[in-house]
Short mmCIF file of C-alpha atoms in Angstrom, two decimals:
data_model
loop_
_atom_site.label_atom_id
_atom_site.label_comp_id
_atom_site.label_asym_id
_atom_site.label_seq_id
_atom_site.Cartn_x
_atom_site.Cartn_y
_atom_site.Cartn_z
CA MET A 1 -9.77 -6.00 -11.51
CA PHE A 2 -8.27 -5.74 -15.00
CA VAL A 3 -11.02 -3.24 -15.94
CA ALA A 4 -10.54 -1.13 -12.79
CA PRO A 5 -10.23 2.62 -13.45
CA ASP A 6 -6.74 3.66 -14.57
CA PRO A 7 -6.72 7.48 -14.90
CA GLY A 8 -4.10 8.57 -17.40
CA ARG A 9 -3.19 4.89 -17.86
CA MET A 10 -0.67 5.34 -15.08
CA ARG A 11 -0.88 1.73 -13.90
CA LEU A 12 -0.43 0.46 -17.46
CA ARG A 13 2.58 2.67 -18.11
CA ASN A 14 4.13 1.97 -14.72
CA SER A 15 3.73 -1.79 -15.24
CA ALA A 16 5.27 -1.71 -18.70
CA ARG A 17 8.17 0.38 -17.38
CA ALA A 18 8.73 -2.12 -14.57
CA VAL A 19 9.08 -4.97 -17.06
CA ILE A 20 11.68 -2.97 -19.00
CA GLY A 21 13.56 -2.01 -15.83
CA VAL A 22 13.73 -5.54 -14.43
CA ALA A 23 14.65 -7.01 -17.82
CA ALA A 24 17.41 -4.42 -18.23
CA ALA A 25 18.80 -5.25 -14.77
CA VAL A 26 18.90 -9.00 -15.46
CA ALA A 27 20.34 -8.51 -18.96
CA LEU A 28 23.08 -6.26 -17.57
CA ALA A 29 24.01 -8.82 -14.91
CA GLU A 30 24.13 -11.60 -17.52
CA ALA A 31 26.21 -9.45 -19.88
CA CYS A 32 28.73 -8.91 -17.10
CA GLY A 33 29.07 -12.67 -16.62
CA LEU A 34 27.48 -12.78 -13.15
CA SER A 35 25.99 -16.00 -11.82
CA GLN A 36 22.34 -16.96 -11.96
CA THR A 37 22.04 -16.24 -8.23
CA ALA A 38 23.39 -12.73 -8.75
CA SER A 39 21.12 -12.13 -11.77
CA ILE A 40 18.01 -13.09 -9.78
CA THR A 41 19.14 -10.86 -6.91
CA GLY A 42 19.62 -7.99 -9.35
CA GLY A 43 16.20 -8.52 -10.89
CA LEU A 44 14.59 -8.43 -7.44
CA ALA A 45 16.52 -5.27 -6.52
CA ALA A 46 15.28 -3.53 -9.68
CA LEU A 47 11.71 -4.64 -9.01
CA LEU A 48 11.88 -3.29 -5.45
CA ALA A 49 13.40 0.01 -6.57
CA LEU A 50 10.56 0.53 -9.02
CA PHE A 51 7.83 -0.76 -6.70
CA THR A 52 8.66 0.74 -3.30
CA VAL A 53 10.21 4.15 -4.06
CA LEU A 54 7.14 6.39 -3.86
CA ASP A 55 8.41 9.81 -2.79
CA ALA A 56 6.31 12.79 -3.80
CA ASP A 57 8.78 14.34 -6.25
CA VAL A 58 11.36 13.07 -8.71
CA ARG A 59 14.35 14.51 -6.84
CA ALA A 60 13.33 12.71 -3.64
CA GLN A 61 12.82 9.50 -5.61
CA ARG A 62 16.36 9.75 -6.97
CA VAL A 63 17.78 10.26 -3.48
CA THR A 64 15.84 7.29 -2.08
CA THR A 65 16.94 5.06 -4.98
CA ALA A 66 20.56 6.08 -4.37
CA LEU A 67 20.19 5.26 -0.66
CA LEU A 68 18.86 1.74 -1.21
CA PRO A 69 22.38 0.18 -1.14
CA VAL A 70 22.96 1.89 2.21
CA ALA A 71 20.16 -0.24 3.63
CA GLY A 72 20.72 -3.28 1.42
CA PHE A 73 24.48 -3.94 1.42
CA PRO A 74 24.97 -4.23 5.20
CA VAL A 75 21.98 -6.58 5.37
CA LEU A 76 23.35 -8.68 2.49
CA THR A 77 26.66 -8.93 4.34
CA LEU A 78 25.00 -9.85 7.63
CA ALA A 79 22.66 -12.44 6.09
CA THR A 80 25.31 -14.25 4.07
CA THR A 81 27.87 -14.19 6.89
CA LEU A 82 25.40 -15.70 9.36
CA HIS A 83 23.94 -18.21 6.92
CA GLY A 84 25.63 -21.14 8.67
CA VAL A 85 24.85 -19.92 12.21
CA PRO A 86 21.07 -20.45 12.57
CA LEU A 87 20.48 -18.87 15.98
CA ALA A 88 22.45 -15.70 15.19
CA ARG A 89 20.89 -15.57 11.70
CA ASP A 90 17.37 -15.79 13.12
CA ALA A 91 18.03 -13.09 15.72
CA ALA A 92 19.51 -10.83 13.06
CA PHE A 93 16.52 -11.42 10.77
CA LEU A 94 14.09 -10.40 13.52
CA ALA A 95 16.18 -7.29 14.23
CA VAL A 96 15.97 -6.36 10.54
CA VAL A 97 12.18 -6.88 10.71
CA PHE A 98 11.82 -4.53 13.68
CA ALA A 99 14.08 -1.85 12.19
CA GLY A 100 12.40 -2.10 8.77
CA VAL A 101 8.90 -1.60 10.15
CA HIS A 102 9.95 1.10 12.62
CA ALA A 103 11.57 3.04 9.75
CA ARG A 104 8.08 3.70 8.32
CA ARG A 105 7.70 6.53 10.82
CA PHE A 106 10.04 8.52 8.53
CA GLY A 107 7.60 8.48 5.63
CA PRO A 108 7.98 7.08 2.09
CA ARG A 109 11.79 6.99 2.24
CA GLY A 110 11.88 5.03 5.48
CA HIS A 111 9.19 2.73 4.09
CA ALA A 112 11.24 1.97 0.94
CA LEU A 113 14.54 1.50 2.78
CA GLY A 114 12.90 -0.79 5.34
CA ILE A 115 11.39 -3.03 2.67
CA PHE A 116 14.63 -3.14 0.69
CA GLY A 117 16.64 -4.13 3.74
CA PHE A 118 14.22 -6.89 4.66
CA MET A 119 14.12 -8.28 1.12
CA MET A 120 17.91 -8.38 0.87
CA PHE A 121 17.91 -10.68 3.90
CA PHE A 122 15.04 -12.68 2.44
CA VAL A 123 16.68 -13.20 -0.96
CA THR A 124 19.84 -14.60 0.59
CA GLN A 125 17.69 -17.29 2.23
CA PHE A 126 15.76 -17.90 -0.99
CA LEU A 127 18.98 -18.37 -2.98
CA HIS A 128 21.11 -19.87 -0.17
CA ALA A 129 23.79 -17.24 -0.84
CA ARG A 130 27.21 -17.67 0.76
CA PRO A 131 29.86 -15.11 1.85
CA GLY A 132 32.01 -15.92 -1.18
CA GLN A 133 29.22 -14.64 -3.43
CA LEU A 134 29.05 -11.21 -1.80
CA PRO A 135 31.16 -9.32 -4.41
CA GLU A 136 28.93 -10.40 -7.29
CA LEU A 137 25.77 -9.79 -5.23
CA TYR A 138 26.96 -6.22 -4.57
CA ALA A 139 27.71 -5.82 -8.28
CA ALA A 140 24.33 -7.22 -9.30
CA VAL A 141 22.40 -4.94 -6.95
CA GLY A 142 24.42 -1.89 -7.98
CA LEU A 143 23.93 -2.61 -11.69
CA ALA A 144 20.23 -3.27 -11.12
CA LEU A 145 19.69 0.06 -9.38
CA LEU A 146 21.55 1.86 -12.16
CA ALA A 147 19.38 0.11 -14.77
CA ALA A 148 16.15 0.77 -12.88
CA GLY A 149 17.13 4.39 -12.30
CA ALA A 150 18.01 4.90 -15.97
CA VAL A 151 14.66 3.49 -17.07
CA ARG A 152 12.70 5.43 -14.47
CA PHE A 153 14.39 8.81 -14.63
CA LEU A 154 15.81 8.97 -18.16
CA LEU A 155 14.17 6.53 -20.58
CA TRP A 156 10.59 6.71 -19.30
CA PRO A 157 10.17 9.53 -16.76
CA ILE A 158 6.45 9.19 -16.10
CA GLU A 159 6.58 11.15 -12.84
CA ARG A 160 8.22 14.14 -14.50
CA ARG A 161 5.13 14.72 -16.60
CA THR A 162 2.60 13.60 -13.99
CA PRO A 163 4.07 14.08 -10.50
CA PRO A 164 2.45 11.76 -7.94
CA ALA A 165 0.61 13.36 -5.05
CA ALA A 166 2.37 13.10 -1.72
CA ALA A 167 1.21 10.16 0.35
CA PRO A 168 -0.70 11.22 3.48
CA PRO A 169 1.45 10.98 6.61
CA GLY A 170 0.79 8.15 9.02
CA LEU A 171 -1.47 8.43 12.02
CA PRO A 172 0.01 10.58 14.81
CA GLY A 173 1.25 9.45 18.19
CA THR A 174 4.36 9.13 20.33
CA GLY A 175 5.98 6.13 21.94
CA LEU A 176 3.73 3.08 21.99
CA ALA A 177 0.82 5.27 20.88
CA ARG A 178 2.48 5.67 17.48
CA PRO A 179 0.99 3.09 15.07
CA THR A 180 4.34 2.40 13.36
CA THR A 181 5.94 1.59 16.73
CA ARG A 182 3.12 -0.78 17.60
CA GLN A 183 3.43 -2.38 14.17
CA ALA A 184 7.15 -2.90 14.67
CA PHE A 185 6.47 -4.97 17.79
CA GLN A 186 3.56 -6.77 16.15
CA ALA A 187 5.49 -7.63 12.98
CA THR A 188 8.52 -8.82 14.96
CA ALA A 189 6.36 -11.08 17.13
CA ALA A 190 4.50 -12.38 14.07
CA CYS A 191 7.76 -13.10 12.23
CA ALA A 192 9.22 -14.80 15.32
CA PHE A 193 6.17 -17.08 15.45
CA ALA A 194 6.40 -17.72 11.70
CA LEU A 195 10.13 -18.38 11.91
CA GLY A 196 9.79 -20.92 14.72
CA ILE A 197 6.83 -22.85 13.30
CA GLY A 198 8.14 -22.49 9.75
CA GLN A 199 11.48 -24.03 10.66
CA ALA A 200 9.72 -26.91 12.41
CA LEU A 201 7.97 -27.55 9.11
CA SER A 202 11.01 -27.06 6.84
CA ASP A 203 14.67 -26.31 7.54
CA ASP A 204 15.12 -25.02 3.97
CA ARG A 205 11.96 -23.03 3.13
CA TRP A 206 10.95 -21.49 6.48
CA TYR A 207 11.60 -17.98 5.15
CA TRP A 208 8.32 -18.04 3.20
CA ALA A 209 6.43 -17.92 6.50
CA VAL A 210 8.50 -14.94 7.67
CA GLY A 211 8.04 -13.17 4.33
CA THR A 212 4.28 -13.68 4.53
CA SER A 213 4.05 -12.15 8.01
CA TRP A 214 6.23 -9.21 6.94
CA TRP A 215 4.29 -8.31 3.80
CA ILE A 216 0.91 -8.58 5.53
CA PHE A 217 1.96 -5.62 7.70
CA VAL A 218 2.91 -3.44 4.71
CA ASN A 219 0.41 -0.60 4.08
CA THR A 220 -1.89 -1.59 6.94
CA THR A 221 -2.70 0.27 10.12
CA SER A 222 -5.43 -1.44 12.09
CA ARG A 223 -6.21 -4.93 13.30
CA GLY A 224 -9.02 -5.36 10.77
CA GLU A 225 -6.91 -4.21 7.82
CA THR A 226 -4.19 -6.70 8.72
CA LEU A 227 -6.62 -9.61 9.07
CA VAL A 228 -8.22 -8.87 5.70
CA ARG A 229 -4.81 -8.55 4.06
CA GLY A 230 -3.77 -11.90 5.50
CA PHE A 231 -6.89 -13.56 4.08
CA ARG A 232 -6.26 -12.02 0.66
CA ARG A 233 -2.63 -13.14 0.70
CA VAL A 234 -3.57 -16.74 1.43
CA LEU A 235 -6.26 -16.64 -1.27
CA GLY A 236 -3.86 -15.26 -3.89
CA THR A 237 -1.21 -17.81 -2.91
CA VAL A 238 -3.61 -20.76 -3.22
CA VAL A 239 -4.73 -19.71 -6.70
CA GLY A 240 -1.11 -18.98 -7.68
CA ILE A 241 -0.01 -22.44 -6.55
CA ALA A 242 -2.73 -24.02 -8.68
CA ALA A 243 -1.52 -21.99 -11.66
CA GLY A 244 2.08 -22.94 -10.86
CA LEU A 245 1.20 -26.62 -11.08
CA LEU A 246 -0.23 -26.03 -14.55
CA ILE A 247 2.39 -23.56 -15.81
CA ALA A 248 5.70 -23.67 -13.95
CA VAL A 249 6.05 -27.40 -13.26
CA PRO A 250 5.68 -28.55 -16.91
CA LEU A 251 8.30 -26.03 -18.08
CA HIS A 252 11.08 -27.70 -16.06
CA GLY A 253 12.95 -24.38 -15.96
CA ALA A 254 13.24 -23.90 -19.73
CA PRO A 255 15.00 -20.47 -19.89
CA VAL A 256 13.18 -18.70 -22.73
CA PRO A 257 9.54 -19.45 -21.81
CA THR A 258 10.36 -18.99 -18.13
CA ALA A 259 11.84 -15.55 -18.77
CA ALA A 260 8.80 -14.56 -20.84
CA LEU A 261 6.37 -15.69 -18.14
CA VAL A 262 8.39 -13.95 -15.41
CA ALA A 263 8.03 -10.73 -17.44
CA VAL A 264 4.26 -11.30 -17.54
CA CYS A 265 4.26 -11.81 -13.77
CA VAL A 266 6.24 -8.61 -13.17
CA PHE A 267 3.70 -6.72 -15.26
CA GLY A 268 0.85 -8.35 -13.33
CA ILE A 269 2.38 -7.52 -9.95
CA PHE A 270 2.58 -3.82 -10.78
CA TYR A 271 -0.73 -3.63 -12.63
CA THR A 272 -2.80 -5.35 -9.94
CA ALA A 273 -1.09 -4.05 -6.78
CA ALA A 274 -3.46 -1.11 -6.30
CA PRO A 275 -6.85 -2.67 -7.12
CA SER A 276 -6.36 -6.23 -5.83
CA TYR A 277 -3.86 -7.60 -3.33
CA SER A 278 -5.06 -11.16 -4.01
CA TRP A 279 -4.25 -10.87 -7.73
CA MET A 280 -0.87 -9.34 -6.94
CA MET A 281 -0.09 -12.33 -4.71
CA PHE A 282 -1.21 -14.66 -7.50
CA PHE A 283 1.46 -13.22 -9.79
CA VAL A 284 4.08 -13.22 -7.01
CA THR A 285 3.40 -16.91 -6.34
CA VAL A 286 3.55 -17.90 -10.00
CA MET A 287 6.80 -15.94 -10.42
CA ALA A 288 8.31 -17.68 -7.39
CA GLY A 289 7.41 -21.05 -8.90
CA LEU A 290 9.02 -20.08 -12.20
CA LEU A 291 12.21 -18.98 -10.44
CA TYR A 292 12.35 -22.25 -8.52
CA GLY A 293 12.02 -24.03 -11.84
CA LEU A 294 14.90 -21.97 -13.20
CA LEU A 295 16.98 -23.03 -10.18
CA GLY A 296 16.09 -26.67 -10.84
CA VAL A 297 14.35 -27.37 -7.52
CA LEU A 298 10.65 -27.07 -8.46
CA HIS A 299 8.26 -29.94 -7.80
CA PRO A 300 4.60 -30.18 -6.66
CA GLY A 301 5.62 -30.88 -3.05
CA LEU A 302 7.51 -27.58 -2.94
CA LEU A 303 4.38 -25.67 -3.97
CA LEU A 304 2.40 -27.43 -1.23
CA LEU A 305 5.07 -26.41 1.25
CA ARG A 306 4.77 -22.82 -0.04
CA PHE A 307 1.07 -22.86 0.88
CA GLN A 308 1.74 -24.30 4.33
CA GLU A 309 4.40 -21.70 5.09
CA THR A 310 2.10 -18.94 3.85
CA ALA A 311 -0.70 -20.14 6.14
CA ILE A 312 1.72 -20.16 9.10
CA GLY A 313 2.85 -16.61 8.33
CA ALA A 314 -0.73 -15.38 8.01
CA LEU A 315 -1.67 -17.04 11.31
CA GLY A 316 1.29 -15.38 13.01
CA ALA A 317 0.22 -11.97 11.73
CA ALA A 318 -3.38 -12.56 12.85
CA LEU A 319 -2.34 -13.56 16.36
CA ALA A 320 0.05 -10.62 16.68
CA VAL A 321 -2.45 -7.92 15.73
CA VAL A 322 -5.09 -9.35 18.04
CA ILE A 323 -2.85 -9.88 21.09
CA ILE A 324 0.05 -7.38 20.91
CA LEU A 325 -0.69 -3.64 21.24
CA PRO A 326 -3.73 -3.82 18.93
CA VAL A 327 -4.83 -0.79 16.92
CA THR A 328 -8.59 -1.19 16.65
CA THR A 329 -10.31 -0.85 13.30
CA HIS A 330 -12.68 1.77 14.73
CA ALA A 331 -9.83 4.00 15.95
CA ALA A 332 -8.07 3.89 12.57
CA ASN A 333 -11.33 4.49 10.69
CA ASP A 334 -12.20 7.50 12.81
CA ALA A 335 -8.73 9.05 12.42
CA TRP A 336 -8.67 8.76 8.60
CA ILE A 337 -12.27 9.97 8.21
CA GLN A 338 -11.58 13.02 10.36
CA ARG A 339 -8.52 13.83 8.25
CA ALA A 340 -10.63 13.62 5.10
CA LEU A 341 -13.25 15.94 6.59
CA HIS A 342 -10.66 18.51 7.64
CA CYS A 343 -9.29 18.37 4.08
CA VAL A 344 -12.79 19.10 2.72
CA ARG A 345 -12.94 22.19 4.94
CA ALA A 346 -9.47 23.37 3.86
CA CYS A 347 -10.35 22.92 0.19
CA THR A 348 -13.61 24.81 0.61
CA ALA A 349 -11.88 27.74 2.32
CA ALA A 350 -9.18 27.91 -0.37
CA ALA A 351 -11.79 27.83 -3.14
CA LEU A 352 -13.70 30.68 -1.48
CA ASP A 353 -10.51 32.77 -1.22
CA ARG A 354 -9.76 32.08 -4.88
CA LEU A 355 -13.25 33.13 -5.93
CA ALA A 356 -12.84 36.28 -3.80
CA GLY A 357 -9.86 37.25 -5.96
CA ASP A 358 -6.85 35.95 -4.01
CA PRO A 359 -4.44 34.68 -6.72
CA ASP A 360 -2.32 32.78 -4.17
CA ALA A 361 -5.21 30.66 -2.93
CA ASP A 362 -5.25 27.25 -4.63
CA PRO A 363 -7.72 24.52 -3.63
CA ALA A 364 -6.27 21.98 -6.10
CA PRO A 365 -3.58 20.55 -3.74
CA HIS A 366 -6.24 20.04 -1.08
CA ALA A 367 -8.42 18.20 -3.59
CA ALA A 368 -5.51 15.93 -4.56
CA GLU A 369 -4.82 15.26 -0.87
CA LEU A 370 -8.49 14.42 -0.37
CA GLU A 371 -8.34 11.72 -3.06
CA LEU A 372 -5.38 10.11 -1.28
CA LEU A 373 -7.08 10.33 2.10
CA LEU A 374 -10.21 8.73 0.68
CA GLY A 375 -8.01 5.89 -0.55
CA ARG A 376 -6.80 5.38 3.02
CA VAL A 377 -10.41 5.56 4.28
CA ARG A 378 -11.41 2.82 1.83
CA THR A 379 -8.50 0.68 3.02
CA ALA A 380 -9.40 1.29 6.66
CA LEU A 381 -13.07 0.41 6.07
CA ALA A 382 -12.26 -2.65 3.93
CA PRO A 383 -12.64 -5.08 6.88
CA LEU A 384 -16.17 -3.81 7.54
CA VAL A 385 -17.38 -3.95 3.93
CA HIS A 386 -15.71 -7.30 3.21
CA PRO A 387 -18.25 -9.86 1.89
CA LEU A 388 -17.40 -12.26 4.74
CA SER A 389 -17.91 -9.67 7.49
CA PRO A 390 -20.71 -10.85 9.83
CA LEU A 391 -21.28 -7.35 11.26
CA ARG A 392 -24.25 -6.36 9.11
CA ALA A 393 -25.04 -3.06 10.85
CA ARG A 394 -21.42 -1.90 10.68
CA LYS A 395 -21.16 -3.02 7.07
CA ALA A 396 -24.20 -0.92 6.10
CA ARG A 397 -22.83 2.03 8.05
CA ALA A 398 -19.40 1.77 6.41
CA ARG A 399 -20.93 1.58 2.94
CA GLN A 400 -22.97 4.70 3.60
CA VAL A 401 -19.90 6.57 4.85
CA LEU A 402 -17.98 5.62 1.71
CA ALA A 403 -20.86 6.68 -0.56
CA LEU A 404 -21.23 10.04 1.19
CA LEU A 405 -17.50 10.74 1.18
CA ASP A 406 -17.45 9.98 -2.56
CA ASP A 407 -20.24 12.57 -2.93
CA CYS A 408 -18.08 15.05 -1.01
CA ALA A 409 -15.15 14.37 -3.32
CA ARG A 410 -17.30 14.90 -6.39
CA ASP A 411 -18.52 18.30 -5.12
CA VAL A 412 -14.97 19.27 -4.11
CA ARG A 413 -13.71 18.50 -7.62
CA GLY A 414 -16.53 20.57 -9.08
CA LEU A 415 -15.78 23.46 -6.73
CA VAL A 416 -12.10 23.39 -7.67
CA ALA A 417 -13.02 23.50 -11.35
CA VAL A 418 -15.26 26.52 -10.79
CA ALA A 419 -12.61 28.31 -8.72
CA ALA A 420 -10.08 27.81 -11.53
CA ASP A 421 -12.34 29.74 -13.93
CA PRO A 422 -11.17 33.40 -14.02
CA GLN A 423 -14.69 34.46 -15.01
CA ALA A 424 -16.31 32.92 -11.92
CA SER A 425 -17.99 35.50 -9.70
CA HIS A 426 -18.10 35.87 -5.92
CA ASP A 427 -20.90 37.14 -3.72
CA ALA A 428 -21.91 37.13 -0.07
CA ARG A 429 -23.93 33.93 -0.43
CA LEU A 430 -20.73 31.98 -1.13
CA ALA A 431 -19.21 33.10 2.17
CA ALA A 432 -22.35 32.09 4.05
CA ALA A 433 -22.44 28.71 2.32
CA CYS A 434 -18.76 28.15 3.07
CA TRP A 435 -19.37 28.99 6.73
CA ARG A 436 -22.15 26.40 6.86
CA VAL A 437 -19.81 23.77 5.37
CA GLU A 438 -17.16 24.59 7.98
CA ALA A 439 -19.76 24.38 10.74
CA ALA A 440 -20.89 20.98 9.47
CA VAL A 441 -17.30 19.70 9.49
CA GLU A 442 -16.77 21.09 12.99
CA ALA A 443 -19.91 19.29 14.20
CA LEU A 444 -18.52 16.00 12.88
CA THR A 445 -14.92 16.34 14.07
CA ALA A 446 -14.99 18.26 17.35
CA PRO A 447 -14.18 15.97 20.32
CA GLY A 448 -17.40 14.88 22.00
CA ALA A 449 -19.53 16.89 19.62
CA THR A 450 -23.04 15.65 18.98
CA PRO A 451 -24.61 17.27 15.97
CA GLY A 452 -28.03 18.71 16.45
CA PRO A 453 -30.91 18.31 14.05
CA ALA A 454 -30.12 19.13 10.45
CA ALA A 455 -30.87 22.64 9.35
CA VAL A 456 -33.79 23.28 7.05
CA PRO A 457 -32.38 22.77 3.54
CA GLN A 458 -31.65 25.93 1.64
CA PRO A 459 -33.27 26.22 -1.79
CA ARG A 460 -31.01 24.46 -4.30
CA PRO A 461 -29.13 27.08 -6.34
CA ALA A 462 -29.77 27.40 -10.02
CA ALA A 463 -27.51 25.64 -12.50
CA ALA A 464 -26.09 29.02 -13.42
CA GLU A 465 -24.55 29.23 -9.94
CA PRO A 466 -22.28 26.14 -9.88
CA ALA A 467 -20.13 27.24 -6.93
CA LEU A 468 -23.18 27.62 -4.73
CA ALA A 469 -24.54 24.31 -6.00
CA HIS A 470 -21.37 22.46 -5.01
CA LEU A 471 -21.27 24.13 -1.59
CA HIS A 472 -24.95 23.26 -1.12
CA GLY A 473 -24.18 19.63 -1.99
CA LEU A 474 -21.25 19.53 0.45
CA GLU A 475 -23.35 20.96 3.26
CA HIS A 476 -26.11 18.40 2.86
CA THR A 477 -23.69 15.50 2.45
CA LEU A 478 -21.82 16.47 5.61
CA VAL A 479 -25.08 16.74 7.56
CA ALA A 480 -26.06 13.29 6.28
CA LEU A 481 -22.73 11.89 7.53
CA ALA A 482 -23.81 12.59 11.11
CA THR A 483 -26.10 9.53 11.09
CA PRO A 484 -23.47 6.85 10.35
CA LEU A 485 -20.63 8.61 12.18
CA ARG A 486 -22.32 9.74 15.40
CA THR A 487 -24.70 6.90 16.27
CA ASP A 488 -23.93 3.58 17.96
CA PRO A 489 -22.07 1.49 15.35
CA ARG A 490 -23.87 -1.67 16.55
CA ALA A 491 -27.33 -0.23 16.07
CA PRO A 492 -29.29 -0.82 12.84
CA LEU A 493 -28.71 1.96 10.36
CA VAL A 494 -31.71 4.20 9.80
CA ILE A 495 -31.23 6.54 6.85
CA SER A 496 -33.37 9.65 6.99
CA ALA A 497 -34.74 11.11 3.79
#
């Protein structure tokens, strides 16, 4: 995990920047004489602003960061006002859950605002905030967002030099056919289950169960993805609790070492979020233990309760995705794979136009989109390739699909590089090869299409003809994809030579 690829050291730089941003937010709150509760709230707000705001361009990121108080302040007010009215508080919390998940239909901005709103309700439960503390909570959050924004957009503007590619839009649909709508109902039901059972277990720490259910639904689409994410969350929490017993409990909330270890945890959360959800949860759990130590309430029994509440939340999420409006793993897999294949075709056509002399044709954006779509395909197929999956035939099929799509991406990158060369030549064979690639994609994506036998392979082009070589590779890879994509997923996988 710590040696996972990090192109351009983006994860490393983003993690280091997060530590600076969160530290600046806490230091600013302390310098203004705010309470410990307000300082922790400000630190969390800065962490969320840096972690969840993922718009495709810097201007949109600034707008989303500025809008976070619009989602956060009303929720802070509601949560603190209802703190002493359990039934109304619980109903309001579930309403925030539904609205926060449903907001994901509006893309990265809705996703960020939904998470921020939920976490503002969560943090008031974590810190037992009261209405009289609202002014300093507002001040802490406002200062934190200013500090995080200054670090992100002025001190260390990583995105200005390397703009992130736009995240692929969610799966289509209307009404209950829209995955985000289904997730809103699923997450609300899961959180209701977690809230009820969690409160039966603990009147004070029930919110951990609700938080677990909520976060399991973040960045998932299908039933299988959610189940795997729940397993990984429980695993990361268990290991984090063990580390908390060895690290956080002996510190007894000593400020300096606790602050240093919280900074390490913030770095770990950002650095491991992409490659390993279990490791990210490990750092979240250790950080929570350190904060409890800082508040003077940490003891081994509290960490055990943390595990129990996490297990309840994960169980609630598992039951919800299986029973309530389920989105099957196969349906999500098929949708993301088809998007990736259409992107391959679009990139191929743009590269051909560029080689033909059209200066406005640019395959590079399509190639960048393909990389993001392949990331979603890997996430969607994760339940099938998981080591504990008992479905051996489907696991072999999913692994072959991933390997072949990686081959497609490699040839697409090569084709883009050739098309960017002003000296690259164009001839009629390129158009014919491009047509064959488009036909192969059409055979894989057309509704009800059943690809016929593979065409006799064309002679492999010479190394001096790289564009043809990459198109040749794409054609044969796409033909090979027909076996795992178009045969019965329960049948043993037979790979033809």
